[in-house]
Coordinates of C-alpha atoms in Angstrom, one line a residue:
M1 CA 134.2 125.9 70.5
S2 CA 131.6 125.8 73.2
R3 CA 129.5 122.8 74.0
A4 CA 126.5 124.6 72.7
E5 CA 128.2 125.3 69.4
R6 CA 129.3 121.6 69.1
D7 CA 125.8 120.4 70.1
R8 CA 123.2 120.9 67.4
E9 CA 120.4 120.2 69.9
A10 CA 121.5 122.6 72.5
N11 CA 118.5 125.0 73.0
R12 CA 117.8 125.4 69.3
F13 CA 115.9 128.6 68.5
T14 CA 113.6 126.9 66.0
A15 CA 112.7 124.1 68.4
R16 CA 112.1 126.7 71.1
A17 CA 109.8 128.8 68.8
G18 CA 107.8 125.7 67.9
R19 CA 107.4 124.9 71.5
Y20 CA 106.2 128.4 72.3
A21 CA 103.6 128.1 69.6
S22 CA 102.4 124.7 70.8
V23 CA 102.0 125.7 74.4
G24 CA 100.5 129.1 73.5
A25 CA 97.9 127.6 71.2
N26 CA 96.8 124.8 73.5
V27 CA 96.7 126.8 76.7
G28 CA 95.4 129.9 74.9
G29 CA 92.3 128.0 73.7
V30 CA 91.6 126.9 77.2
A31 CA 92.1 130.4 78.5
A32 CA 89.5 131.8 76.1
R33 CA 87.0 129.2 77.3
M34 CA 87.8 130.0 80.9
A35 CA 87.2 133.7 80.2
M36 CA 83.8 132.9 78.6
S37 CA 82.9 130.7 81.6
R38 CA 83.7 133.4 84.0
L39 CA 81.6 135.9 82.0
F40 CA 78.6 133.6 82.3
G41 CA 79.4 132.4 85.8
K42 CA 80.3 128.8 84.9
E43 CA 83.7 128.2 86.4
G44 CA 85.0 124.8 87.6
T45 CA 86.2 121.3 86.9
T46 CA 85.2 121.3 83.2
N47 CA 87.8 124.0 82.4
A48 CA 90.3 122.4 84.7
A49 CA 90.0 119.1 82.8
A50 CA 90.3 121.0 79.5
L51 CA 93.6 122.6 80.7
A52 CA 94.9 119.2 81.9
E53 CA 94.0 117.7 78.5
A54 CA 95.7 120.6 76.6
L55 CA 98.9 120.2 78.6
G56 CA 98.7 116.4 78.5
G57 CA 98.6 116.4 74.7
L58 CA 102.0 118.3 74.6
K59 CA 103.9 115.8 76.7
G60 CA 107.6 116.3 77.5
P61 CA 108.9 118.7 80.2
I62 CA 105.7 120.8 80.3
M63 CA 104.2 117.8 82.1
K64 CA 106.8 118.0 84.8
V65 CA 106.3 121.8 85.1
A66 CA 102.5 121.3 85.3
Q67 CA 102.8 118.8 88.0
L68 CA 105.1 121.1 90.0
L69 CA 102.7 124.0 89.5
A70 CA 100.1 121.9 91.1
T71 CA 102.1 121.6 94.3
V72 CA 102.6 125.4 94.7
P73 CA 100.0 126.8 97.1
D74 CA 97.3 129.0 95.7
L75 CA 99.0 129.3 92.3
L76 CA 96.0 127.5 90.8
P77 CA 92.5 127.0 92.1
P78 CA 92.0 123.7 93.9
E79 CA 90.1 122.1 91.0
Y80 CA 93.0 122.9 88.6
A81 CA 95.6 121.6 90.9
A82 CA 93.7 118.4 91.3
E83 CA 93.5 117.9 87.6
L84 CA 97.2 118.7 86.9
Q85 CA 98.3 116.3 89.6
K86 CA 96.6 113.5 87.7
L87 CA 98.8 114.1 84.6
Q88 CA 101.2 111.3 83.9
A89 CA 104.7 112.3 82.7
D90 CA 104.8 110.2 79.6
A91 CA 105.3 110.7 75.9
P92 CA 104.7 108.8 72.7
P93 CA 107.6 106.4 72.2
M94 CA 110.3 106.9 69.6
G95 CA 110.2 104.3 66.8
A96 CA 113.0 101.9 66.1
A97 CA 114.5 103.9 63.2
F98 CA 114.4 107.0 65.3
V99 CA 116.0 105.2 68.3
K100 CA 118.9 104.0 66.0
R101 CA 119.6 107.6 64.9
R102 CA 119.5 108.8 68.5
M103 CA 121.9 106.0 69.6
Q104 CA 124.2 106.8 66.7
A105 CA 124.3 110.4 67.7
E106 CA 125.3 109.5 71.3
L107 CA 127.7 106.6 70.8
G108 CA 128.7 106.7 67.1
A109 CA 128.0 104.7 64.0
D110 CA 129.2 101.4 65.6
W111 CA 127.0 101.9 68.7
S112 CA 125.2 98.5 68.5
S113 CA 128.6 96.7 68.6
R114 CA 129.2 98.0 72.1
F115 CA 126.2 96.1 73.5
G116 CA 125.5 92.4 73.7
S117 CA 121.9 93.2 72.8
F118 CA 119.7 96.3 72.6
D119 CA 115.9 96.2 72.5
L120 CA 114.7 99.0 70.2
K121 CA 111.2 98.8 71.7
P122 CA 111.1 100.9 74.9
A123 CA 110.4 99.2 78.2
A124 CA 109.2 102.5 79.8
A125 CA 108.5 106.1 78.9
A126 CA 109.0 109.3 81.0
S127 CA 108.8 113.0 80.5
L128 CA 112.3 113.6 79.1
G129 CA 113.2 110.2 77.6
Q130 CA 112.5 106.5 77.4
V131 CA 114.1 103.4 78.8
H132 CA 115.4 100.4 76.8
R133 CA 116.4 97.0 78.0
A134 CA 119.9 96.0 76.8
T135 CA 122.9 93.8 77.9
T136 CA 126.6 94.4 78.0
K137 CA 129.0 92.4 75.9
D138 CA 129.5 90.1 79.0
G139 CA 125.8 89.6 79.5
R140 CA 124.9 92.0 82.3
N141 CA 121.4 93.4 82.1
L142 CA 121.0 97.2 81.5
A143 CA 118.4 99.9 81.6
C144 CA 119.4 102.5 79.0
K145 CA 117.6 105.8 79.3
L146 CA 117.6 107.7 76.0
Q147 CA 116.6 111.4 76.0
Y148 CA 114.1 112.6 73.4
P149 CA 115.4 115.1 70.8
D150 CA 115.4 118.9 71.5
M151 CA 114.5 118.5 75.2
Q152 CA 116.7 121.4 76.2
S153 CA 114.8 123.7 73.8
A154 CA 111.5 122.4 75.1
V155 CA 112.5 122.9 78.7
E156 CA 113.7 126.5 78.1
A157 CA 110.4 127.3 76.3
D158 CA 108.3 125.7 79.1
L159 CA 110.3 127.4 81.8
K160 CA 109.7 130.8 80.1
Q161 CA 105.9 130.0 80.2
L162 CA 106.4 129.2 83.9
E163 CA 108.1 132.6 84.5
L164 CA 105.1 134.3 82.9
A165 CA 102.6 132.4 85.1
F166 CA 104.5 133.2 88.2
A167 CA 104.8 136.9 87.3
L168 CA 101.0 137.0 86.8
H169 CA 100.5 135.2 90.1
R170 CA 102.6 137.8 91.9
R171 CA 100.5 140.6 90.5
M172 CA 97.2 138.9 91.7
N173 CA 98.4 137.4 95.0
S174 CA 100.9 139.7 96.7
W175 CA 101.0 137.6 99.8
L176 CA 103.2 134.9 98.2
D177 CA 106.5 135.8 96.5
T178 CA 107.1 133.0 94.0
R179 CA 110.4 134.2 92.6
E180 CA 112.5 131.7 94.6
I181 CA 110.1 128.9 93.8
A182 CA 110.5 129.6 90.1
K183 CA 114.3 129.6 90.4
E184 CA 114.3 126.3 92.2
I185 CA 111.9 124.6 89.7
G186 CA 114.0 125.9 86.8
A187 CA 117.3 124.7 88.4
R188 CA 116.0 121.2 89.1
V189 CA 114.3 120.7 85.7
R190 CA 117.5 121.8 83.9
E191 CA 119.5 119.4 86.0
E192 CA 117.3 116.5 84.9
L193 CA 118.4 117.2 81.3
D194 CA 122.0 116.3 82.2
Y195 CA 122.4 112.6 82.3
E196 CA 126.1 112.9 83.1
R197 CA 125.0 114.6 86.3
E198 CA 122.3 112.0 86.9
A199 CA 125.0 109.3 86.7
K200 CA 127.0 111.1 89.4
H201 CA 123.8 111.2 91.5
A202 CA 123.5 107.5 91.2
R203 CA 127.1 107.0 92.2
L204 CA 126.5 109.2 95.2
Y205 CA 123.5 107.3 96.3
G206 CA 125.3 104.0 95.7
A207 CA 128.1 105.1 98.1
V208 CA 125.8 106.5 100.8
L209 CA 123.5 103.5 100.8
K210 CA 126.1 100.8 100.3
D211 CA 125.6 99.3 103.7
I212 CA 121.7 99.4 103.6
D213 CA 120.6 96.0 102.4
A214 CA 117.0 97.0 102.1
V215 CA 117.7 99.6 99.4
R216 CA 119.4 98.8 96.0
V217 CA 121.0 101.4 93.8
P218 CA 121.9 100.4 90.2
E219 CA 125.5 100.3 88.9
V220 CA 126.5 103.1 86.4
F221 CA 128.1 102.1 83.1
P222 CA 130.0 105.3 82.1
D223 CA 131.4 103.8 78.8
L224 CA 127.8 103.4 77.6
S225 CA 126.6 106.8 78.9
T226 CA 126.6 110.4 77.6
G227 CA 124.9 113.6 78.4
R228 CA 121.7 112.2 76.8
L229 CA 122.1 108.5 77.3
L230 CA 122.3 106.9 80.8
S231 CA 123.1 103.2 81.1
L232 CA 122.4 101.7 84.5
G233 CA 122.3 98.1 85.8
W234 CA 118.8 96.7 85.4
L235 CA 117.1 96.0 88.8
D236 CA 114.4 93.4 88.7
G237 CA 111.4 94.4 90.8
E238 CA 107.6 94.7 91.1
K239 CA 105.4 97.8 91.5
I240 CA 104.8 99.1 95.0
L241 CA 101.0 99.1 94.5
G242 CA 101.1 95.4 94.0
F243 CA 101.9 95.0 97.7
T244 CA 99.3 97.4 99.3
E245 CA 97.0 94.5 100.2
G246 CA 99.7 92.4 101.8
S247 CA 100.2 91.7 105.5
V248 CA 101.0 94.7 107.8
E249 CA 104.4 93.1 108.4
M250 CA 105.1 93.1 104.7
R251 CA 103.9 96.7 104.2
N252 CA 105.9 97.9 107.2
R253 CA 109.0 96.3 105.8
I254 CA 108.6 98.2 102.5
A255 CA 107.8 101.4 104.3
Q256 CA 110.9 101.1 106.5
A257 CA 113.0 100.6 103.4
M258 CA 111.4 103.8 101.9
F259 CA 112.1 105.7 105.1
K260 CA 115.8 104.6 105.0
A261 CA 116.1 105.4 101.3
W262 CA 115.0 109.0 101.9
W263 CA 116.2 110.0 105.3
H264 CA 119.6 108.1 105.4
P265 CA 121.1 110.1 102.4
F266 CA 119.7 113.3 103.9
S267 CA 121.3 112.8 107.3
R268 CA 124.6 111.4 105.9
A269 CA 125.2 113.5 102.8
A270 CA 122.5 116.3 102.8
V271 CA 120.9 115.0 99.7
I272 CA 117.2 114.0 99.0
H273 CA 115.4 112.2 96.2
G274 CA 113.1 115.0 95.3
D275 CA 110.5 113.0 93.5
P276 CA 109.1 110.2 95.7
H277 CA 106.7 109.1 92.9
L278 CA 105.6 105.5 93.0
G279 CA 107.0 104.9 89.6
N280 CA 110.5 105.6 90.8
Y281 CA 110.6 102.6 93.0
T282 CA 110.1 98.8 92.7
I283 CA 110.2 96.0 95.2
F284 CA 112.7 93.3 95.2
R285 CA 112.2 89.9 96.8
D286 CA 114.3 87.6 98.9
G287 CA 112.8 84.2 97.9
D288 CA 109.0 84.7 98.1
E289 CA 109.1 87.7 100.5
P290 CA 109.5 91.3 99.6
A291 CA 112.9 92.4 101.1
G292 CA 113.3 96.0 100.0
I293 CA 113.2 98.7 97.3
N294 CA 115.0 99.5 94.1
L295 CA 115.8 103.2 93.6
L296 CA 115.4 103.7 89.9
D297 CA 115.7 107.3 88.9
Y298 CA 118.2 110.0 90.0
G299 CA 117.2 113.0 87.8
C300 CA 115.4 114.9 90.5
V301 CA 118.0 114.9 93.3
R302 CA 118.5 117.9 95.6
I303 CA 121.9 118.5 97.3
F304 CA 121.7 120.9 100.3
H305 CA 124.2 122.8 102.3
P306 CA 124.7 121.0 105.6
R307 CA 123.4 124.0 107.5
F308 CA 119.9 123.3 105.9
V309 CA 119.9 119.8 107.4
G310 CA 121.0 121.4 110.7
G311 CA 117.8 123.6 110.4
V312 CA 115.7 120.5 109.8
V313 CA 117.1 118.8 113.0
D314 CA 116.8 122.1 115.0
L315 CA 113.1 122.5 114.0
Y316 CA 112.4 118.9 115.0
R317 CA 114.1 119.3 118.4
G318 CA 112.4 122.7 118.9
L319 CA 109.0 121.3 118.2
L320 CA 109.7 118.2 120.4
E321 CA 110.9 120.3 123.4
N322 CA 108.6 123.4 122.7
D323 CA 111.7 125.5 122.3
E324 CA 110.6 128.6 120.5
A325 CA 114.0 130.1 120.1
R326 CA 115.3 126.9 118.4
I327 CA 112.2 126.9 116.1
V328 CA 112.8 130.5 115.0
H329 CA 116.5 129.8 114.4
A330 CA 115.6 126.8 112.2
Y331 CA 113.3 129.0 110.0
E332 CA 115.9 131.6 109.7
V333 CA 118.6 129.1 108.7
W334 CA 116.2 127.9 106.0
G335 CA 115.9 131.4 104.7
F336 CA 112.6 132.7 106.0
R337 CA 112.9 136.5 106.8
D338 CA 110.9 139.2 108.7
L339 CA 109.3 136.7 111.0
D340 CA 107.0 137.9 113.7
R341 CA 105.1 135.7 116.3
E342 CA 102.0 135.4 114.1
K343 CA 103.9 134.3 111.0
I344 CA 105.9 131.8 113.2
E345 CA 102.7 130.3 114.4
I346 CA 101.4 130.0 110.9
L347 CA 104.6 128.2 109.7
N348 CA 104.3 126.0 112.8
I349 CA 100.9 124.7 111.5
W350 CA 102.7 123.2 108.5
A351 CA 105.8 122.1 110.5
R352 CA 103.7 120.2 113.1
F353 CA 101.9 118.4 110.2
I354 CA 105.1 117.4 108.4
Y355 CA 106.9 116.5 111.6
G356 CA 103.8 115.0 113.3
P357 CA 104.7 111.3 112.8
L358 CA 108.3 112.0 113.9
L359 CA 107.3 113.7 117.1
E360 CA 105.2 110.9 118.7
D361 CA 107.0 108.0 120.3
R362 CA 104.4 105.4 119.3
V363 CA 103.4 103.1 116.5
R364 CA 101.1 105.0 114.2
T365 CA 100.0 105.6 110.6
V366 CA 101.2 108.8 108.9
A367 CA 97.7 110.1 108.9
D368 CA 94.4 108.4 109.8
G369 CA 91.6 108.5 107.3
V370 CA 93.4 110.6 104.6
K371 CA 93.7 109.6 101.0
P372 CA 97.2 109.6 99.5
G373 CA 96.2 112.3 97.0
E374 CA 94.8 114.6 99.7
Y375 CA 97.8 114.3 102.1
G376 CA 98.6 117.8 103.4
R377 CA 95.8 119.5 101.5
R378 CA 93.9 120.6 104.6
Q379 CA 96.9 121.9 106.4
A380 CA 98.2 123.7 103.4
F381 CA 94.9 125.4 103.0
Q382 CA 95.0 126.6 106.6
V383 CA 98.5 128.0 106.2
H384 CA 97.8 129.7 102.9
Q385 CA 94.6 131.4 104.2
A386 CA 96.5 132.6 107.3
L387 CA 99.4 133.9 105.2
K388 CA 97.1 135.8 102.9
E389 CA 96.1 137.9 106.0
R390 CA 99.6 138.2 107.5
G391 CA 101.8 138.1 104.3
P392 CA 103.8 138.7 102.3
V393 CA 106.2 135.8 102.7
T394 CA 108.9 134.5 100.5
V395 CA 109.3 130.8 100.3
P396 CA 113.1 130.1 100.3
Q397 CA 114.5 128.3 97.3
E398 CA 115.9 125.3 99.2
F399 CA 112.6 124.7 101.0
V400 CA 110.6 124.0 97.8
F401 CA 111.7 120.4 97.0
M402 CA 112.2 119.4 100.6
D403 CA 108.5 120.3 101.2
R404 CA 107.3 118.6 98.0
A405 CA 109.4 115.4 98.7
A406 CA 108.2 115.1 102.3
V407 CA 104.6 115.3 101.2
G408 CA 105.2 112.7 98.4
L409 CA 106.9 110.4 100.9
G410 CA 104.0 110.6 103.3
A411 CA 101.7 109.7 100.4
V412 CA 103.7 106.6 99.7
F413 CA 103.3 105.6 103.4
L414 CA 99.6 106.2 103.0
H415 CA 99.4 103.9 100.0
L416 CA 101.2 101.2 102.0
R417 CA 99.0 101.9 105.1
S418 CA 102.2 101.3 107.2
E419 CA 102.1 101.4 111.0
L420 CA 105.5 102.3 112.3
N421 CA 107.2 104.2 115.1
Y422 CA 108.5 107.0 112.9
H423 CA 109.9 108.8 115.9
R424 CA 112.4 106.1 116.7
L425 CA 113.3 105.6 113.0
F426 CA 114.1 109.3 112.7
E427 CA 116.0 109.4 116.0
A428 CA 118.2 106.6 114.7
E429 CA 119.0 108.6 111.6
I430 CA 120.0 111.8 113.5
E431 CA 121.8 110.1 116.5
H432 CA 125.0 112.1 117.3
F433 CA 124.1 114.6 114.6
S434 CA 126.4 117.5 114.1
T435 CA 126.6 119.9 111.1
E436 CA 130.4 119.8 111.2
A437 CA 130.5 116.0 110.9
L438 CA 127.9 116.1 108.1
A439 CA 129.9 118.7 106.2
K440 CA 133.0 116.4 106.3
R441 CA 131.0 113.4 105.1
Q442 CA 129.3 115.3 102.4
A443 CA 132.5 116.8 101.1
K444 CA 134.1 113.4 100.7
A445 CA 131.0 111.8 99.2
L446 CA 130.5 114.6 96.6
K447 CA 134.2 114.6 95.7
D448 CA 134.1 110.8 95.1
A449 CA 131.0 111.2 92.9
G450 CA 132.4 114.1 91.0
L451 CA 129.8 116.5 92.1
P452 CA 130.3 120.2 93.1
Q453 CA 129.8 121.4 96.7
P454 CA 126.5 123.2 97.3
V455 CA 126.6 127.0 97.6

């Protein structure tokens, strides 16, 4: 008997059909209003807000898909992208009786006897589940993430809507081939459903960051976890935004921890935290002083082939030394094809923006006078306008989350208003870098965590 046959929630047709109807009705109503507005020449933020409201009312994975759509260049008009980026991936909490049924489905009828305590009221909500505080039988504090029912069905229905949106976009905008983008978003969102895989991600990060005192990774409790329940050690901490008015030394300390949490796993194991959202981190203290960050969520993690990391390093070195051959090689390693000199120069606009803080050997901010929500917007507009004239271009699948995460990380630095020598921090991470050494380290780390090798 297959897992899907044993699992009554696995992509149920009735749940999928209900989701199609909900998405279609809500978005269809907005689409009708948009068509009328165009007819009478009244397009703009009102309709964008209506679309955000329609999607926001649905909750669940469509929220995550909508936020990802907002990061894809020219898929949506700017006013629509701005509204969708405001959406918070939350959902109405499951009630106590419902939580008991969910826990029984995951751990059996005697589930409560396996905990010292379990708070039926959620401590936090997210797009795919909610977090409950609990303790082990020996009194250790836990964060138990419990998935909402029928999420696989909801995800598949939402991704089908995404495929339709991308197909329509390709017909209207031939300069950008979105097929690889759609595949990458689908693969990562499906992975987030699998809490057993997320537990392995957490173990991987725990091993890679074990010697980094400024970054804490929670312990995994496998005996209290399943494919839809993930029990991790509770990490006490405070929200990052509570420290944005602190001293520059304090803000720089937090920013350095963020830099290390992101770039160290990438350079040591070819893995990135693909969702550098402020809610995925908290600050822990040493006495009265903030000492580092807690990494809280491991659903959106991207494991790369070592050659991709080699391409990142090659592009950095190529830009630093103005070595065009190395720059072109890096783009080709990433998967960009049919490059001519004009396309290379267009891609370099974005590359110099992303790498800008890393290329200058001086203390600086990530970007002066830019709001966190607008980070990269101007450069992206330049690139997309230029590609419209010189396209088509296919964005490689691996590039999608690397790009998204790099922009998100820069936005965190802008929130903190950190002033660091990013060049020297990056040089320390890639010192003595070789693709062969990375491949050996990654193979061992993935095997120890129980994760497959990247293709």
